[in-house]
CSV table of C-alpha atoms in Angstrom, one decimal:
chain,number,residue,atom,x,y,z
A,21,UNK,CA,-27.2,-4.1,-0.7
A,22,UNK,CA,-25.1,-0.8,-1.8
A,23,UNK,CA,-27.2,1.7,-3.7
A,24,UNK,CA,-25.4,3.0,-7.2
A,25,UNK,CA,-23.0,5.6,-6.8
A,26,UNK,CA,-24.8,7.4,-9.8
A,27,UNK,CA,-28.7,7.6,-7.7
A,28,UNK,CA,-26.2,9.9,-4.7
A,29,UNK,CA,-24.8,13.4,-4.9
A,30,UNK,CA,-21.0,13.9,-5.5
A,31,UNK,CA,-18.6,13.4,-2.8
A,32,UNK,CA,-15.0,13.1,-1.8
A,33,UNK,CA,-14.3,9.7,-1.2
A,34,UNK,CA,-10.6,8.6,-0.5
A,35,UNK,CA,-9.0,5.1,-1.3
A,36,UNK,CA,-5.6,3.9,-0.3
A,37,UNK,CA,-4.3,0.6,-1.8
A,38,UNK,CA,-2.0,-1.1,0.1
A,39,UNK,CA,0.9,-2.6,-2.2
A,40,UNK,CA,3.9,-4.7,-1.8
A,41,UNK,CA,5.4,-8.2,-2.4
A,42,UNK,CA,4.6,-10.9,-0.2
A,43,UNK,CA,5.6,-11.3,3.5
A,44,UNK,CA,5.8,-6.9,4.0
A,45,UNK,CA,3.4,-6.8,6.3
A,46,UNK,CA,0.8,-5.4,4.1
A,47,UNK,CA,-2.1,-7.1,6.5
A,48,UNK,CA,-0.6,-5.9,9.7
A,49,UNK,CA,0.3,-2.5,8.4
A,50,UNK,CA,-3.5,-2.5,7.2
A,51,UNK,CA,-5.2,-3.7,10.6
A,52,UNK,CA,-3.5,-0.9,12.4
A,53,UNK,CA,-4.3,1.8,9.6
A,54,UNK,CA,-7.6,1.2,10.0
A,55,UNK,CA,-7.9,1.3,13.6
A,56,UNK,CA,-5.7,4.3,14.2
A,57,UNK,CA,-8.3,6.4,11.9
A,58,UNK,CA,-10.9,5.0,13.9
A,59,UNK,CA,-9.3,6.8,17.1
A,60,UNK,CA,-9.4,9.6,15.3
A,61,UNK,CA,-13.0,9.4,14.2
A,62,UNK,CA,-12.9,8.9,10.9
A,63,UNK,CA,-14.8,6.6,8.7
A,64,UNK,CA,-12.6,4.2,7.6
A,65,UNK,CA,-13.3,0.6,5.6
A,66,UNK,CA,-11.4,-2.6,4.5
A,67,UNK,CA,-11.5,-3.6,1.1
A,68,UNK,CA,-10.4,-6.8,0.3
A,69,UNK,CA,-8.7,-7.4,-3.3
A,70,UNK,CA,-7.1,-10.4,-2.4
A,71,UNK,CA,-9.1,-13.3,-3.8
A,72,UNK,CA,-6.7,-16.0,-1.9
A,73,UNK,CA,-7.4,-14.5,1.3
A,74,UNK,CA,-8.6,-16.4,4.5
A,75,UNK,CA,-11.9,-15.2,6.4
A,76,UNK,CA,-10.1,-15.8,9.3
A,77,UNK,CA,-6.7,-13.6,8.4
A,78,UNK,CA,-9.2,-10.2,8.6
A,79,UNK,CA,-9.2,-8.7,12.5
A,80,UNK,CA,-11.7,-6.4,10.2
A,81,UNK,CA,-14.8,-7.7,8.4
A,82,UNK,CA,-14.3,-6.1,4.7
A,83,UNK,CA,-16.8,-4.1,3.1
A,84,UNK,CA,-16.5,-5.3,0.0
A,85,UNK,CA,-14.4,-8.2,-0.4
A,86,UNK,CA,-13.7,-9.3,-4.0
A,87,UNK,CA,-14.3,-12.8,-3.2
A,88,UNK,CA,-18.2,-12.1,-3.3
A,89,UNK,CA,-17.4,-12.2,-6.9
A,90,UNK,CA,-14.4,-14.5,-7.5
A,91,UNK,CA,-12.2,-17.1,-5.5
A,92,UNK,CA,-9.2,-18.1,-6.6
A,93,UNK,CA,-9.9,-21.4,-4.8
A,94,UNK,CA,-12.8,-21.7,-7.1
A,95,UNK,CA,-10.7,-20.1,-9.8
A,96,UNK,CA,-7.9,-23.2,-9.1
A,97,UNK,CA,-10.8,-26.0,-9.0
A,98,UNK,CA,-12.8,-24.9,-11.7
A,99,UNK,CA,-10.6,-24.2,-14.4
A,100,UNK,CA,-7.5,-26.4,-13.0
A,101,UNK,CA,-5.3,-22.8,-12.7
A,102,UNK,CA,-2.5,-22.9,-10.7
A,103,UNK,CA,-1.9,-19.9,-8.4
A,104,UNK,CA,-0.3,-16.8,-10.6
A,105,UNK,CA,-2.8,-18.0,-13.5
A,106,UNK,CA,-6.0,-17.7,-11.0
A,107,UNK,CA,-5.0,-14.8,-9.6
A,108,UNK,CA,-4.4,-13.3,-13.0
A,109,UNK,CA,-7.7,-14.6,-14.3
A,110,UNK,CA,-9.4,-13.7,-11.4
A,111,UNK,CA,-8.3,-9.9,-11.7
A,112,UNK,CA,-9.2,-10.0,-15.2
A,113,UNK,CA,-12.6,-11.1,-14.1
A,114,UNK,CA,-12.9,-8.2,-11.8
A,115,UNK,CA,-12.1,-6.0,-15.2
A,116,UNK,CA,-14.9,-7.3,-16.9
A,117,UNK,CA,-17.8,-6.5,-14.0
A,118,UNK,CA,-16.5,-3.0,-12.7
A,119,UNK,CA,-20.4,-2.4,-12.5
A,120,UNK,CA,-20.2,-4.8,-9.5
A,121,UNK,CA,-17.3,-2.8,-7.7
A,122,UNK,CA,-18.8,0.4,-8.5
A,123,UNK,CA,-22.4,-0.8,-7.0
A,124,UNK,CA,-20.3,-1.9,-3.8
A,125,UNK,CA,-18.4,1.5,-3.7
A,126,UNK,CA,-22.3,3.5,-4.1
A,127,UNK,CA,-23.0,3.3,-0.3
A,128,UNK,CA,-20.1,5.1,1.0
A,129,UNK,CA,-19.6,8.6,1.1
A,130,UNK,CA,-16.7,11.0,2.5
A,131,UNK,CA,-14.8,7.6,3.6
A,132,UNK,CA,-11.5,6.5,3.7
A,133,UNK,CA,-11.1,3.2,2.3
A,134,UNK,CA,-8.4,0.8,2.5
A,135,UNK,CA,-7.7,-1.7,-0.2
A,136,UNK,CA,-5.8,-5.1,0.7
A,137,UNK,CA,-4.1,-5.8,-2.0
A,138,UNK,CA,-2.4,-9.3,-2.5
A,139,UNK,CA,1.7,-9.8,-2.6
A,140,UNK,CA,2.2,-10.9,-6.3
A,141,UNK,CA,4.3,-8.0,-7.1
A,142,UNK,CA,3.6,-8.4,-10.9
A,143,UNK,CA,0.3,-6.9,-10.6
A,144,UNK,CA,1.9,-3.7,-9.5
A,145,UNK,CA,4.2,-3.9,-11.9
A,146,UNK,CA,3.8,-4.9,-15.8
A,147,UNK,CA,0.0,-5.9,-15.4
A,148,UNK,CA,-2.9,-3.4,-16.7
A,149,UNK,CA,-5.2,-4.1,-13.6
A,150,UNK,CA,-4.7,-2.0,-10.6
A,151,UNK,CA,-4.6,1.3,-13.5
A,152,UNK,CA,-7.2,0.1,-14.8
A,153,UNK,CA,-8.9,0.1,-11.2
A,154,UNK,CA,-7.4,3.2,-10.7
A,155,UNK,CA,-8.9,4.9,-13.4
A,156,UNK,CA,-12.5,3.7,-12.3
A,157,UNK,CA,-12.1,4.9,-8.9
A,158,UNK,CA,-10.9,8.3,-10.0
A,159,UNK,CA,-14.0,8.6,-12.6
A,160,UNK,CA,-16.3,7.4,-9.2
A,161,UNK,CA,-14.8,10.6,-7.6
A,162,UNK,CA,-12.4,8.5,-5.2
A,163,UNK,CA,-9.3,10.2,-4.4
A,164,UNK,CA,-6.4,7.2,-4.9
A,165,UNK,CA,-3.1,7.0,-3.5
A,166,UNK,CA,-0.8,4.0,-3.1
A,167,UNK,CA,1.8,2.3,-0.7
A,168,UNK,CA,4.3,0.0,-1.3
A,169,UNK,CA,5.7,-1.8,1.5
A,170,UNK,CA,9.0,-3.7,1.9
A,171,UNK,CA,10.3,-5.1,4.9
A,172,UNK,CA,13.7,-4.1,6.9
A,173,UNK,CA,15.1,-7.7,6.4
A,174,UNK,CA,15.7,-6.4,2.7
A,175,UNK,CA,18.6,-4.2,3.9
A,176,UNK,CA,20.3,-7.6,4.6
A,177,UNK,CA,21.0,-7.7,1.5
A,178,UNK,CA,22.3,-4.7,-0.7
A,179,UNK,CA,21.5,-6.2,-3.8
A,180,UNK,CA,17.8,-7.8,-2.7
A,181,UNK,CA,17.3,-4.2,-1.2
A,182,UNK,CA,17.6,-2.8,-4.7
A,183,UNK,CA,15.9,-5.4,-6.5
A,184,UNK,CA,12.8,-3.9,-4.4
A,185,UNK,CA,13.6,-0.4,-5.0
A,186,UNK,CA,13.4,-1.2,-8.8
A,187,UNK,CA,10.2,-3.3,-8.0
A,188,UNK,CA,8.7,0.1,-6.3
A,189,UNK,CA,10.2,2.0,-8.9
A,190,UNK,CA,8.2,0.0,-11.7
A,191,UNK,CA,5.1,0.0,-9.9
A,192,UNK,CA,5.3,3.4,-9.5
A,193,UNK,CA,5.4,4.2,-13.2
A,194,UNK,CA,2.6,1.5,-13.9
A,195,UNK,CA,0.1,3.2,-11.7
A,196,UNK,CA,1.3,7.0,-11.9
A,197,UNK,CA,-0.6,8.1,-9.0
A,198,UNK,CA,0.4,9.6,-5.3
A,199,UNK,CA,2.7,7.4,-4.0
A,200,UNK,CA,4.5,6.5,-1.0
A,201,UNK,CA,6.9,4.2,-0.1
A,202,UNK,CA,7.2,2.2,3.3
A,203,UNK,CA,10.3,0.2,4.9
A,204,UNK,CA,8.1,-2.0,7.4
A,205,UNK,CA,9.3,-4.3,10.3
A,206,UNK,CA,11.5,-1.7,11.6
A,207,UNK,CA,11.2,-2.5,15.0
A,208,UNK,CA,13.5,-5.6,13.6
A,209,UNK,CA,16.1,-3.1,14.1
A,210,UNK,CA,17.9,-1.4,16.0
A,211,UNK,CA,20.2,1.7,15.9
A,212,UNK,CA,21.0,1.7,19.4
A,213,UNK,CA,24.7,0.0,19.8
A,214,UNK,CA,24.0,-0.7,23.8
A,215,UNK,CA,20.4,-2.3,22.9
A,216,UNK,CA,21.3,-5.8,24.2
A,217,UNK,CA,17.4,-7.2,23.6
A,218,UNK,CA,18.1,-9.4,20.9
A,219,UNK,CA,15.0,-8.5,19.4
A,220,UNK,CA,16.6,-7.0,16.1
A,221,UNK,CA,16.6,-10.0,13.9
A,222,UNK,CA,17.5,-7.8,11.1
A,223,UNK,CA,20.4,-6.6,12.7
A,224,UNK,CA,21.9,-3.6,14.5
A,225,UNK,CA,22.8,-0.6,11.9
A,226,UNK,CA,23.7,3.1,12.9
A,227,UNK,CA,21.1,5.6,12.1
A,228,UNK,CA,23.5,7.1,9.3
A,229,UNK,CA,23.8,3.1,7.8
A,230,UNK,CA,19.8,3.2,8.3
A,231,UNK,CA,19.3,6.3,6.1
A,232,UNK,CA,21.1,5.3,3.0
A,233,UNK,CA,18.9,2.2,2.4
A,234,UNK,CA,15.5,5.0,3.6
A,235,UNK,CA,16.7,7.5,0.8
A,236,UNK,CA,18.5,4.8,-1.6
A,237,UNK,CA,22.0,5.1,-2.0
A,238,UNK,CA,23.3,3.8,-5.4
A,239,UNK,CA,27.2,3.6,-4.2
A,240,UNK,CA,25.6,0.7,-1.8
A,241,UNK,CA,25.2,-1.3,-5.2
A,242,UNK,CA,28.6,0.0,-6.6
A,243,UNK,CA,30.8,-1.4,-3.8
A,244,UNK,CA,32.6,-4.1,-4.9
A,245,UNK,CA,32.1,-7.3,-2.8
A,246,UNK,CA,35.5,-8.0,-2.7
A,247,UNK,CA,35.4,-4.6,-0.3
A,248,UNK,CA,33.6,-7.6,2.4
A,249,UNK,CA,36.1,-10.6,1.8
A,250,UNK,CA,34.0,-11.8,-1.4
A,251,UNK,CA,35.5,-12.6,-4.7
A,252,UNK,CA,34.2,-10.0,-6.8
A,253,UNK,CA,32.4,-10.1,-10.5
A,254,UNK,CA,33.4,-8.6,-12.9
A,255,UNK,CA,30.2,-9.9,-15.6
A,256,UNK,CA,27.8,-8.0,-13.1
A,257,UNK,CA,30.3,-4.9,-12.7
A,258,UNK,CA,28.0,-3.0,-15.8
A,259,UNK,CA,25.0,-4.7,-14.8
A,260,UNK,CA,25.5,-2.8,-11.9
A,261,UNK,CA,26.5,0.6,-12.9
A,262,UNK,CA,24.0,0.5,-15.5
A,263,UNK,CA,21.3,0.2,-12.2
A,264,UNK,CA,23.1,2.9,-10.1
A,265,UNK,CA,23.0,5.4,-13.1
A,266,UNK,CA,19.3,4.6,-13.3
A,267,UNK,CA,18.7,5.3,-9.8
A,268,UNK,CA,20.7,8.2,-10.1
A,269,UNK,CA,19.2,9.5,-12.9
A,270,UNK,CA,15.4,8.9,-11.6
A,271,UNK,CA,15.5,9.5,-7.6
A,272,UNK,CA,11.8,8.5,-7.3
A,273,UNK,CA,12.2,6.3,-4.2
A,274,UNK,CA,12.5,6.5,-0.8
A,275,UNK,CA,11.3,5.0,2.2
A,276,UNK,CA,9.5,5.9,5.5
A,277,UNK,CA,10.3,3.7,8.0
A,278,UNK,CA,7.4,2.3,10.0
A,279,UNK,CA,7.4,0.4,13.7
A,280,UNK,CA,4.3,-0.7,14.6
A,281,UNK,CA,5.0,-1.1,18.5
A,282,UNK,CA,5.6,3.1,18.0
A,283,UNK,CA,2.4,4.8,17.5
A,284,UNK,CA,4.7,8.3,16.3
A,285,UNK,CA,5.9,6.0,13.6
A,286,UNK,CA,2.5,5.3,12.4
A,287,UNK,CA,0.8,8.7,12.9
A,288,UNK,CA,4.1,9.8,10.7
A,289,UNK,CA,2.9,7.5,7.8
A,290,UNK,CA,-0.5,8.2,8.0
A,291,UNK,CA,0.1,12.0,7.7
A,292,UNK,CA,2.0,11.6,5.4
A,293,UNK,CA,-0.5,9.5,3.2
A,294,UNK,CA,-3.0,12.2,4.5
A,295,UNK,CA,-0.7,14.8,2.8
A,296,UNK,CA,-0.3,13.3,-0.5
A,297,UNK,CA,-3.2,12.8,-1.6
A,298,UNK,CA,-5.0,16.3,0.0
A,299,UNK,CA,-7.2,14.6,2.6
A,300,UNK,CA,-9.8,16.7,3.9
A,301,UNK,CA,-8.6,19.8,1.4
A,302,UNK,CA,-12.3,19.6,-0.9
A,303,UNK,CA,-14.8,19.0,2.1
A,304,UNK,CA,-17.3,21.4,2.8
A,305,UNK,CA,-18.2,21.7,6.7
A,306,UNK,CA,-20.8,19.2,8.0
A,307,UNK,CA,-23.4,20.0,10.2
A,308,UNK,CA,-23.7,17.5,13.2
A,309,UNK,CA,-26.4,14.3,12.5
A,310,UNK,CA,-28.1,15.2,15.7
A,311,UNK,CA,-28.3,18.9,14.8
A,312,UNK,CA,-32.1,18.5,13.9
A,313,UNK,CA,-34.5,21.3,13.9
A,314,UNK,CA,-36.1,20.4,17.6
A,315,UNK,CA,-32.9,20.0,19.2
A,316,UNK,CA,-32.7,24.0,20.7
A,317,UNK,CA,-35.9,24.7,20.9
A,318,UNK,CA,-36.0,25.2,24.1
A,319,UNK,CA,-33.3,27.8,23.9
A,320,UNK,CA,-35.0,30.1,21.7
């Protein structure tokens, strides 16, 4: 189908893999990355690196989907896996015929691809696959940079909320490549006081409240509960500290918030992704394909 990337001149290719646990909105958040670049005319493709994924969950066909070479449905049936295990193995898999990805990847050139990656957040962090993948992609001259989304409902929570932030933290480190981070669902809240919709399940928090959990603040984890009517406990008190020195020590995360029903929110995150990884910075100009040699003639 694809020709080998080695039979075609060099070009600047650009991949961004799409990263997060499960339930982000890593799907949606892809669907309308992809169709935004579209309205801006660019060439943009899904990848799918999610072996569990339904035909029917893409609004996009994939390009390459990684089920053309492993299921974890066959994975599960064949080998009597359960889920993490297939998954695993079916990465692993993908490791050991990287000649198959990098025949898929041959037919594209100067495009922006978008990988869909799945939500088991122990592939970003601890397991050698996605560098791995990272690496190949870099030595097929494709430009790589990551998102990791987590949803707004995390800010319920202080202490869920950070559990992420270390999560993004660690994948991070794993991958060591461009990297930004993304607090999805935001339309699920709402920093308007006199905003009587009801349509912030997350809950209504001031724009100031909304900004310590966008730029982490550690003193959120080093408030004691009993500050909000809760016993406190004191075996967790170091636990604690120990985190918010981390955090202080290592200010690697943040977040850009994205809502979805507000285009400016998305063209913010895209240009942002744009930035970090120098979209556009290496390409030569292109003559137009209909710029043949008969098209003027007439004009000469």
């Amino acid at each position: 189908m694809a020709k080998h990337f080695a039979s075609r001149p060099f070009s600047m290719r650009y991949a961004v893999l799409i990263t997060g646990p499960a339930g982000a909105g890593k799907s949606t958040f892809t669907r309308a990355f992809l169709n935004h670049l579209r309205l801006q005319k660019r060439t943009a493709h899904l990848v799918n690196l999610d072996p569990a994924a339904s035909p029917t969950s893409f609004e996009v066909e994939p390009v390459i989907d990684i089920k053309d070479l492993v299921s974890l449905e066959d994975v599960m049936t064949e080998l009597e896996y359960g889920p993490n295990g297939g998954l695993v193995y079916c990465f692993e898999y993908l490791m050991q015929n990287m000649d198959w990805l990098e025949e898929e990847l041959g037919g594209f050139e100067d495009d922006y691809l978008v990988f869909d990656c799945p939500g088991q957040i122990e592939l970003y962090t601890h397991h050698p696959f996605l560098p791995t993948l990272v690496q190949n992609l870099t030595r097929l001259g494709v430009r790589v940079c990551a998102t990791y989304l987590i949803e707004s409902q995390f800010m319920e929570d202080r202490y869920k909320f950070f559990s992420g932030v270390l999560s993004a933290m660690s994948a991070m480190v794993n991958l060591e490549i461009p990297w930004i981070n993304i607090m999805s669902k935001m339309d699920l809240v709402t920093a308007n006081p006199d905003d009587k919709s009801a349509g912030a399940r997350n809950g209504l928090r001031l724009r100031k409240d909304i900004a310590r959990y966008l730029d982490p603040d550690p003193l959120l984890l080093a408030t004691r509960r009993g500050q909000e009517g809760n016993t406190p406990n004191p075996r967790f008190h170091a636990l604690n500290q120990a985190i918010v020195q981390l955090i202080e020590d290592h200010p690697l995360v943040s977040f850009l918030p994205l809502d979805l029903t507000n285009p400016d929110s998305l063209e913010t995150v895209i240009s942002h992704i744009d930035f970090t990884m120098q979209y556009g910075e290496d390409e030569e100009p292109k003559e137009p394909h209909d710029l043949d040699e008969g098209d003027f003639h007439d004009m000469e």
